[in-house]
Amino acid sequence: MWMSDQLILHYAPDNASLCVRLALEELGIDYVTALVDRSVKAQRSPAYLAINPNGLIPTLQTPQGPIYETGAILLWLAENTPSALFPQISDPKRAAALTRLFWLSNTLHPALRMLFYPDFYAPNASGELRHQTRIRLCALYDQMAADHAHLVATEPNLIACYLAPLLRWSAIYGGQTDWFTLGRWPALLQFAETFETRPAALRAAQAEGLGPTAFSNPTFPNPPEGSAT
Ligand SMILES: N[C@@H](CCC(=O)N[C@@H](CS)C(=O)NCC(=O)O)C(=O)O
């Protein structure tokens, strides 16, 4: 269906591009990757800014042009491939799925960005921002665990491709990580343990050096190329 040179994922290991790689692997479609070398801030290079003016990873180049914003890329992939990753427009499950996808991209993911990049948001109060953000994230994960009917890891699922990396990063990035113990949310732990056994997740973990328990009990990546930060 897709020629391999039609979809180019601009990625760095263990970055938000991981969500897109997981979806591409679930879809089983052809794509190629282009490393964005964070060690030299390649995400701020003129060539990269030309396709993503935010200077953020990921960007997916498509026959319709470059797409950025993880949620937008994921939805585009689900809608432009014959897949069951996300409910189609006529499916009664779509409303709830859209709510969850946008919650991940507009609420949970930006909260994590405040934990990972506090100086960007509060250069003079980064410690306080991190402290408050950890409290807020616990409440968000409480909410997500309570709504566990949507935590589907036993079949291809766009929400899972977005959520699993967010859980992973919560456990290892953003300074002190003892606030986050996945076992506090048994539904999330079970989700992560199931998700990381999926062939798509195993291939993505292999490609980015994420280790054997990449989502339920992650460690820092050891990628074959590039760097996570
Ligand atoms: N809203 C963006 C956020 C992407 C994002 O946070 N990317 C991070 C990596 S996980 C990044 O590019 N960081 C490099 C930087 O800030 O210079 C999206 O959903 O794509």
PDB file of C-alpha atoms and ligand atoms in Angstrom:
ATOM      1  CA  MET A   1       0.000   0.000   0.000  1.00  0.00           C
ATOM      2  CA  TRP A   2       2.525   2.606   1.143  1.00  0.00           C
ATOM      3  CA  MET A   3       5.899   2.754  -0.557  1.00  0.00           C
ATOM      4  CA  SER A   4       8.568   2.764   2.133  1.00  0.00           C
ATOM      5  CA  ASP A   5       9.856   6.178   1.047  1.00  0.00           C
ATOM      6  CA  GLN A   6       6.405   7.777   1.368  1.00  0.00           C
ATOM      7  CA  LEU A   7       6.343   7.743   5.156  1.00  0.00           C
ATOM      8  CA  ILE A   8       9.435   9.096   6.895  1.00  0.00           C
ATOM      9  CA  LEU A   9       9.391   9.212  10.682  1.00  0.00           C
ATOM     10  CA  HIS A  10      11.745  11.856  12.049  1.00  0.00           C
ATOM     11  CA  TYR A  11      12.597  10.384  15.402  1.00  0.00           C
ATOM     12  CA  ALA A  12      14.949  10.237  18.348  1.00  0.00           C
ATOM     13  CA  PRO A  13      15.081   7.138  20.537  1.00  0.00           C
ATOM     14  CA  ASP A  14      12.578   7.122  23.390  1.00  0.00           C
ATOM     15  CA  ASN A  15      11.104  10.461  22.297  1.00  0.00           C
ATOM     16  CA  ALA A  16       7.450  11.103  21.468  1.00  0.00           C
ATOM     17  CA  SER A  17       8.224   9.571  18.077  1.00  0.00           C
ATOM     18  CA  LEU A  18       8.050   6.238  19.924  1.00  0.00           C
ATOM     19  CA  CYS A  19       4.243   6.560  20.020  1.00  0.00           C
ATOM     20  CA  VAL A  20       4.219   6.912  16.246  1.00  0.00           C
ATOM     21  CA  ARG A  21       6.673   4.056  15.720  1.00  0.00           C
ATOM     22  CA  LEU A  22       4.440   1.823  17.831  1.00  0.00           C
ATOM     23  CA  ALA A  23       1.425   2.704  15.686  1.00  0.00           C
ATOM     24  CA  LEU A  24       3.379   2.150  12.457  1.00  0.00           C
ATOM     25  CA  GLU A  25       4.504  -1.237  13.759  1.00  0.00           C
ATOM     26  CA  GLU A  26       0.958  -2.134  14.767  1.00  0.00           C
ATOM     27  CA  LEU A  27      -0.207  -1.207  11.276  1.00  0.00           C
ATOM     28  CA  GLY A  28       2.567  -3.246   9.684  1.00  0.00           C
ATOM     29  CA  ILE A  29       3.049  -0.663   6.954  1.00  0.00           C
ATOM     30  CA  ASP A  30       6.244   0.392   5.213  1.00  0.00           C
ATOM     31  CA  TYR A  31       8.085   3.385   6.606  1.00  0.00           C
ATOM     32  CA  VAL A  32      11.604   4.631   7.063  1.00  0.00           C
ATOM     33  CA  THR A  33      13.124   6.530   9.947  1.00  0.00           C
ATOM     34  CA  ALA A  34      15.353   9.586   9.937  1.00  0.00           C
ATOM     35  CA  LEU A  35      17.291  10.184  13.134  1.00  0.00           C
ATOM     36  CA  VAL A  36      17.049  13.646  14.661  1.00  0.00           C
ATOM     37  CA  ASP A  37      20.352  13.916  16.479  1.00  0.00           C
ATOM     38  CA  ARG A  38      19.498  15.542  19.793  1.00  0.00           C
ATOM     39  CA  SER A  39      23.152  15.570  20.882  1.00  0.00           C
ATOM     40  CA  VAL A  40      23.685  18.402  18.370  1.00  0.00           C
ATOM     41  CA  LYS A  41      20.168  19.858  18.769  1.00  0.00           C
ATOM     42  CA  ALA A  42      19.244  18.829  15.241  1.00  0.00           C
ATOM     43  CA  GLN A  43      15.591  19.465  16.146  1.00  0.00           C
ATOM     44  CA  ARG A  44      16.429  23.183  16.012  1.00  0.00           C
ATOM     45  CA  SER A  45      18.295  23.029  12.691  1.00  0.00           C
ATOM     46  CA  PRO A  46      16.890  25.078   9.794  1.00  0.00           C
ATOM     47  CA  ALA A  47      16.230  21.892   7.832  1.00  0.00           C
ATOM     48  CA  TYR A  48      14.129  20.401  10.642  1.00  0.00           C
ATOM     49  CA  LEU A  49      12.363  23.666  11.487  1.00  0.00           C
ATOM     50  CA  ALA A  50      11.278  23.792   7.845  1.00  0.00           C
ATOM     51  CA  ILE A  51       9.146  20.696   8.411  1.00  0.00           C
ATOM     52  CA  ASN A  52       8.266  21.332  12.071  1.00  0.00           C
ATOM     53  CA  PRO A  53       8.467  24.976  13.176  1.00  0.00           C
ATOM     54  CA  ASN A  54       8.102  23.933  16.835  1.00  0.00           C
ATOM     55  CA  GLY A  55      11.446  22.154  16.706  1.00  0.00           C
ATOM     56  CA  LEU A  56       9.937  19.139  18.438  1.00  0.00           C
ATOM     57  CA  ILE A  57      10.091  15.432  17.717  1.00  0.00           C
ATOM     58  CA  PRO A  58       8.244  13.712  16.019  1.00  0.00           C
ATOM     59  CA  THR A  59       7.411  14.745  12.508  1.00  0.00           C
ATOM     60  CA  LEU A  60       5.995  12.290   9.982  1.00  0.00           C
ATOM     61  CA  GLN A  61       6.519  13.106   6.327  1.00  0.00           C
ATOM     62  CA  THR A  62       3.613  11.850   4.261  1.00  0.00           C
ATOM     63  CA  PRO A  63       2.376  12.163   0.679  1.00  0.00           C
ATOM     64  CA  GLN A  64       0.149  14.960   2.056  1.00  0.00           C
ATOM     65  CA  GLY A  65       3.119  16.815   3.542  1.00  0.00           C
ATOM     66  CA  PRO A  66       4.760  16.809   6.966  1.00  0.00           C
ATOM     67  CA  ILE A  67       2.573  16.286  10.030  1.00  0.00           C
ATOM     68  CA  TYR A  68       3.607  17.149  13.573  1.00  0.00           C
ATOM     69  CA  GLU A  69       1.931  16.806  16.967  1.00  0.00           C
ATOM     70  CA  THR A  70       1.884  13.214  18.126  1.00  0.00           C
ATOM     71  CA  GLY A  71      -1.901  13.003  18.435  1.00  0.00           C
ATOM     72  CA  ALA A  72      -2.447  14.406  14.944  1.00  0.00           C
ATOM     73  CA  ILE A  73       0.025  11.958  13.424  1.00  0.00           C
ATOM     74  CA  LEU A  74      -1.582   9.021  15.193  1.00  0.00           C
ATOM     75  CA  LEU A  75      -5.081   9.976  14.091  1.00  0.00           C
ATOM     76  CA  TRP A  76      -3.898  10.575  10.516  1.00  0.00           C
ATOM     77  CA  LEU A  77      -2.316   7.122  10.427  1.00  0.00           C
ATOM     78  CA  ALA A  78      -5.457   5.436  11.725  1.00  0.00           C
ATOM     79  CA  GLU A  79      -7.614   7.255   9.194  1.00  0.00           C
ATOM     80  CA  ASN A  80      -5.370   6.773   6.188  1.00  0.00           C
ATOM     81  CA  THR A  81      -4.823   3.057   6.554  1.00  0.00           C
ATOM     82  CA  PRO A  82      -7.263   0.168   6.561  1.00  0.00           C
ATOM     83  CA  SER A  83      -6.908  -0.464  10.264  1.00  0.00           C
ATOM     84  CA  ALA A  84      -8.811  -1.099  13.450  1.00  0.00           C
ATOM     85  CA  LEU A  85      -6.458   1.039  15.527  1.00  0.00           C
ATOM     86  CA  PHE A  86      -9.125   3.649  16.164  1.00  0.00           C
ATOM     87  CA  PRO A  87     -12.928   3.630  15.691  1.00  0.00           C
ATOM     88  CA  GLN A  88     -14.059   4.946  12.314  1.00  0.00           C
ATOM     89  CA  ILE A  89     -16.419   7.943  12.092  1.00  0.00           C
ATOM     90  CA  SER A  90     -19.594   5.840  12.017  1.00  0.00           C
ATOM     91  CA  ASP A  91     -18.526   3.721  15.005  1.00  0.00           C
ATOM     92  CA  PRO A  92     -20.430   4.529  18.233  1.00  0.00           C
ATOM     93  CA  LYS A  93     -17.168   4.015  20.145  1.00  0.00           C
ATOM     94  CA  ARG A  94     -15.531   6.945  18.367  1.00  0.00           C
ATOM     95  CA  ALA A  95     -16.701   9.717  20.689  1.00  0.00           C
ATOM     96  CA  ALA A  96     -15.134   8.110  23.740  1.00  0.00           C
ATOM     97  CA  ALA A  97     -11.987   7.239  21.811  1.00  0.00           C
ATOM     98  CA  LEU A  98     -11.587  10.842  20.607  1.00  0.00           C
ATOM     99  CA  THR A  99     -12.034  12.093  24.158  1.00  0.00           C
ATOM    100  CA  ARG A 100      -9.272   9.807  25.378  1.00  0.00           C
ATOM    101  CA  LEU A 101      -6.907  10.586  22.530  1.00  0.00           C
ATOM    102  CA  PHE A 102      -7.244  14.339  23.065  1.00  0.00           C
ATOM    103  CA  TRP A 103      -6.969  13.907  26.826  1.00  0.00           C
ATOM    104  CA  LEU A 104      -3.637  12.198  26.304  1.00  0.00           C
ATOM    105  CA  SER A 105      -2.388  14.844  23.890  1.00  0.00           C
ATOM    106  CA  ASN A 106      -3.853  17.955  25.570  1.00  0.00           C
ATOM    107  CA  THR A 107      -3.707  17.016  29.252  1.00  0.00           C
ATOM    108  CA  LEU A 108      -1.416  14.132  30.209  1.00  0.00           C
ATOM    109  CA  HIS A 109       1.365  14.659  27.660  1.00  0.00           C
ATOM    110  CA  PRO A 110       1.673  18.449  28.332  1.00  0.00           C
ATOM    111  CA  ALA A 111       1.777  17.763  32.084  1.00  0.00           C
ATOM    112  CA  LEU A 112       4.675  15.397  31.530  1.00  0.00           C
ATOM    113  CA  ARG A 113       6.416  18.004  29.415  1.00  0.00           C
ATOM    114  CA  MET A 114       6.295  20.330  32.446  1.00  0.00           C
ATOM    115  CA  LEU A 115       8.063  17.644  34.459  1.00  0.00           C
ATOM    116  CA  PHE A 116      10.685  16.995  31.788  1.00  0.00           C
ATOM    117  CA  TYR A 117      11.293  20.589  30.680  1.00  0.00           C
ATOM    118  CA  PRO A 118      10.499  22.718  33.774  1.00  0.00           C
ATOM    119  CA  ASP A 119      12.960  25.442  32.788  1.00  0.00           C
ATOM    120  CA  PHE A 120      11.007  26.003  29.590  1.00  0.00           C
ATOM    121  CA  TYR A 121       7.825  26.741  31.554  1.00  0.00           C
ATOM    122  CA  ALA A 122       9.129  28.279  34.799  1.00  0.00           C
ATOM    123  CA  PRO A 123      12.817  29.188  34.536  1.00  0.00           C
ATOM    124  CA  ASN A 124      12.861  30.653  38.047  1.00  0.00           C
ATOM    125  CA  ALA A 125      10.653  28.075  39.751  1.00  0.00           C
ATOM    126  CA  SER A 126      11.429  24.785  38.098  1.00  0.00           C
ATOM    127  CA  GLY A 127      11.638  22.829  41.393  1.00  0.00           C
ATOM    128  CA  GLU A 128       8.212  24.020  42.504  1.00  0.00           C
ATOM    129  CA  LEU A 129       6.753  23.369  39.076  1.00  0.00           C
ATOM    130  CA  ARG A 130       8.084  19.807  39.156  1.00  0.00           C
ATOM    131  CA  HIS A 131       6.707  19.285  42.670  1.00  0.00           C
ATOM    132  CA  GLN A 132       3.222  20.515  41.757  1.00  0.00           C
ATOM    133  CA  THR A 133       3.274  18.636  38.472  1.00  0.00           C
ATOM    134  CA  ARG A 134       4.046  15.315  40.181  1.00  0.00           C
ATOM    135  CA  ILE A 135       1.008  15.823  42.429  1.00  0.00           C
ATOM    136  CA  ARG A 136      -1.114  16.662  39.411  1.00  0.00           C
ATOM    137  CA  LEU A 137       0.168  13.665  37.452  1.00  0.00           C
ATOM    138  CA  CYS A 138      -0.796  11.312  40.283  1.00  0.00           C
ATOM    139  CA  ALA A 139      -4.337  12.671  40.101  1.00  0.00           C
ATOM    140  CA  LEU A 140      -4.367  12.236  36.328  1.00  0.00           C
ATOM    141  CA  TYR A 141      -3.173   8.638  36.620  1.00  0.00           C
ATOM    142  CA  ASP A 142      -5.819   8.018  39.323  1.00  0.00           C
ATOM    143  CA  GLN A 143      -8.398   9.261  36.850  1.00  0.00           C
ATOM    144  CA  MET A 144      -7.023   7.136  34.054  1.00  0.00           C
ATOM    145  CA  ALA A 145      -6.869   3.975  36.166  1.00  0.00           C
ATOM    146  CA  ALA A 146     -10.486   4.497  37.252  1.00  0.00           C
ATOM    147  CA  ASP A 147     -11.511   4.665  33.597  1.00  0.00           C
ATOM    148  CA  HIS A 148      -9.737   1.398  32.856  1.00  0.00           C
ATOM    149  CA  ALA A 149     -12.221   0.025  30.325  1.00  0.00           C
ATOM    150  CA  HIS A 150     -10.263   1.867  27.651  1.00  0.00           C
ATOM    151  CA  LEU A 151      -6.902   0.376  28.632  1.00  0.00           C
ATOM    152  CA  VAL A 152      -6.863  -2.113  25.798  1.00  0.00           C
ATOM    153  CA  ALA A 153      -3.542  -3.833  25.162  1.00  0.00           C
ATOM    154  CA  THR A 154      -4.799  -7.143  23.829  1.00  0.00           C
ATOM    155  CA  GLU A 155      -5.477  -5.807  20.345  1.00  0.00           C
ATOM    156  CA  PRO A 156      -4.046  -3.014  18.168  1.00  0.00           C
ATOM    157  CA  ASN A 157      -5.109   0.270  19.740  1.00  0.00           C
ATOM    158  CA  LEU A 158      -4.037   3.842  19.059  1.00  0.00           C
ATOM    159  CA  ILE A 159      -4.649   4.964  22.637  1.00  0.00           C
ATOM    160  CA  ALA A 160      -2.296   2.243  23.879  1.00  0.00           C
ATOM    161  CA  CYS A 161       0.447   3.382  21.496  1.00  0.00           C
ATOM    162  CA  TYR A 162       0.253   6.863  23.027  1.00  0.00           C
ATOM    163  CA  LEU A 163      -0.235   5.874  26.665  1.00  0.00           C
ATOM    164  CA  ALA A 164       2.454   3.190  27.012  1.00  0.00           C
ATOM    165  CA  PRO A 165       5.370   5.582  26.306  1.00  0.00           C
ATOM    166  CA  LEU A 166       3.892   8.178  28.687  1.00  0.00           C
ATOM    167  CA  LEU A 167       3.930   5.557  31.459  1.00  0.00           C
ATOM    168  CA  ARG A 168       7.485   4.590  30.528  1.00  0.00           C
ATOM    169  CA  TRP A 169       8.786   8.159  30.638  1.00  0.00           C
ATOM    170  CA  SER A 170       7.025   8.836  33.958  1.00  0.00           C
ATOM    171  CA  ALA A 171       9.117   6.084  35.516  1.00  0.00           C
ATOM    172  CA  ILE A 172      12.551   7.232  34.312  1.00  0.00           C
ATOM    173  CA  TYR A 173      12.661  10.929  33.325  1.00  0.00           C
ATOM    174  CA  GLY A 174      12.021  14.258  35.025  1.00  0.00           C
ATOM    175  CA  GLY A 175      14.463  14.147  37.912  1.00  0.00           C
ATOM    176  CA  GLN A 176      13.453  12.269  41.041  1.00  0.00           C
ATOM    177  CA  THR A 177      11.113   9.424  40.017  1.00  0.00           C
ATOM    178  CA  ASP A 178      10.036   7.877  43.342  1.00  0.00           C
ATOM    179  CA  TRP A 179       6.642   9.592  43.030  1.00  0.00           C
ATOM    180  CA  PHE A 180       5.795   7.126  40.258  1.00  0.00           C
ATOM    181  CA  THR A 181       5.271   3.458  41.049  1.00  0.00           C
ATOM    182  CA  LEU A 182       3.180   1.771  38.428  1.00  0.00           C
ATOM    183  CA  GLY A 183       1.969  -0.834  40.943  1.00  0.00           C
ATOM    184  CA  ARG A 184       0.025   1.921  42.662  1.00  0.00           C
ATOM    185  CA  TRP A 185      -2.348   1.652  39.697  1.00  0.00           C
ATOM    186  CA  PRO A 186      -2.859  -2.099  39.117  1.00  0.00           C
ATOM    187  CA  ALA A 187      -4.908  -1.472  35.975  1.00  0.00           C
ATOM    188  CA  LEU A 188      -2.079   0.568  34.461  1.00  0.00           C
ATOM    189  CA  LEU A 189       0.522  -2.021  35.466  1.00  0.00           C
ATOM    190  CA  GLN A 190      -1.483  -4.813  33.893  1.00  0.00           C
ATOM    191  CA  PHE A 191      -1.942  -2.716  30.771  1.00  0.00           C
ATOM    192  CA  ALA A 192       1.819  -2.081  30.480  1.00  0.00           C
ATOM    193  CA  GLU A 193       2.741  -5.724  31.117  1.00  0.00           C
ATOM    194  CA  THR A 194       0.367  -6.876  28.395  1.00  0.00           C
ATOM    195  CA  PHE A 195       1.293  -4.123  25.962  1.00  0.00           C
ATOM    196  CA  GLU A 196       5.032  -4.819  26.098  1.00  0.00           C
ATOM    197  CA  THR A 197       4.495  -8.398  24.918  1.00  0.00           C
ATOM    198  CA  ARG A 198       2.843  -7.268  21.680  1.00  0.00           C
ATOM    199  CA  PRO A 199       5.022  -8.002  18.624  1.00  0.00           C
ATOM    200  CA  ALA A 200       4.774  -4.325  17.597  1.00  0.00           C
ATOM    201  CA  ALA A 201       6.006  -3.198  21.012  1.00  0.00           C
ATOM    202  CA  LEU A 202       8.852  -5.721  20.963  1.00  0.00           C
ATOM    203  CA  ARG A 203       9.983  -4.494  17.534  1.00  0.00           C
ATOM    204  CA  ALA A 204       9.864  -0.855  18.640  1.00  0.00           C
ATOM    205  CA  ALA A 205      11.746  -1.670  21.858  1.00  0.00           C
ATOM    206  CA  GLN A 206      14.389  -3.497  19.849  1.00  0.00           C
ATOM    207  CA  ALA A 207      14.758  -0.621  17.360  1.00  0.00           C
ATOM    208  CA  GLU A 208      15.224   1.968  20.112  1.00  0.00           C
ATOM    209  CA  GLY A 209      17.088  -0.102  22.727  1.00  0.00           C
ATOM    210  CA  LEU A 210      14.364   0.105  25.365  1.00  0.00           C
ATOM    211  CA  GLY A 211      15.069  -3.177  27.145  1.00  0.00           C
ATOM    212  CA  PRO A 212      12.883  -6.185  28.040  1.00  0.00           C
ATOM    213  CA  THR A 213      10.285  -4.558  30.314  1.00  0.00           C
ATOM    214  CA  ALA A 214      10.132  -1.329  28.361  1.00  0.00           C
ATOM    215  CA  PHE A 215       6.768  -0.179  29.683  1.00  0.00           C
ATOM    216  CA  SER A 216       6.064  -1.969  32.960  1.00  0.00           C
ATOM    217  CA  ASN A 217       9.517  -1.596  34.548  1.00  0.00           C
ATOM    218  CA  PRO A 218      11.641   0.585  32.273  1.00  0.00           C
ATOM    219  CA  THR A 219      15.288   1.527  32.474  1.00  0.00           C
ATOM    220  CA  PHE A 220      17.210   4.155  30.535  1.00  0.00           C
ATOM    221  CA  PRO A 221      17.441   3.275  26.857  1.00  0.00           C
ATOM    222  CA  ASN A 222      20.548   1.962  25.153  1.00  0.00           C
ATOM    223  CA  PRO A 223      19.736   2.856  21.558  1.00  0.00           C
ATOM    224  CA  PRO A 224      21.675   1.635  18.534  1.00  0.00           C
ATOM    225  CA  GLU A 225      21.777   5.219  17.242  1.00  0.00           C
ATOM    226  CA  GLY A 226      21.082   8.689  18.581  1.00  0.00           C
ATOM    227  CA  SER A 227      20.271   9.837  22.076  1.00  0.00           C
ATOM    228  CA  ALA A 228      17.054  10.291  24.017  1.00  0.00           C
ATOM    229  CA  THR A 229      17.941  13.705  25.411  1.00  0.00           C
TER     230      THR A 229
HETATM  231  N1  LIG B   1       3.275  18.481  21.526  1.00  0.00           N
HETATM  232  C1  LIG B   1       4.371  17.747  20.929  1.00  0.00           C
HETATM  233  C2  LIG B   1       5.392  17.424  22.003  1.00  0.00           C
HETATM  234  C3  LIG B   1       6.568  16.623  21.451  1.00  0.00           C
HETATM  235  C4  LIG B   1       7.738  16.620  22.403  1.00  0.00           C
HETATM  236  O1  LIG B   1       7.613  16.952  23.585  1.00  0.00           O
HETATM  237  N2  LIG B   1       8.882  16.221  21.893  1.00  0.00           N
HETATM  238  C5  LIG B   1      10.113  16.228  22.680  1.00  0.00           C
HETATM  239  C6  LIG B   1      10.720  14.844  22.756  1.00  0.00           C
HETATM  240  S1  LIG B   1       9.686  13.710  23.613  1.00  0.00           S
HETATM  241  C7  LIG B   1      11.158  17.086  22.007  1.00  0.00           C
HETATM  242  O2  LIG B   1      11.145  17.251  20.813  1.00  0.00           O
HETATM  243  N3  LIG B   1      12.083  17.607  22.801  1.00  0.00           N
HETATM  244  C8  LIG B   1      13.231  18.317  22.281  1.00  0.00           C
HETATM  245  C9  LIG B   1      13.253  19.746  22.646  1.00  0.00           C
HETATM  246  O3  LIG B   1      12.379  20.219  23.377  1.00  0.00           O
HETATM  247  O4  LIG B   1      14.181  20.414  22.175  1.00  0.00           O
HETATM  248  C10 LIG B   1       3.872  16.488  20.263  1.00  0.00           C
HETATM  249  O5  LIG B   1       2.889  15.935  20.734  1.00  0.00           O
HETATM  250  O6  LIG B   1       4.448  16.065  19.250  1.00  0.00           O
END
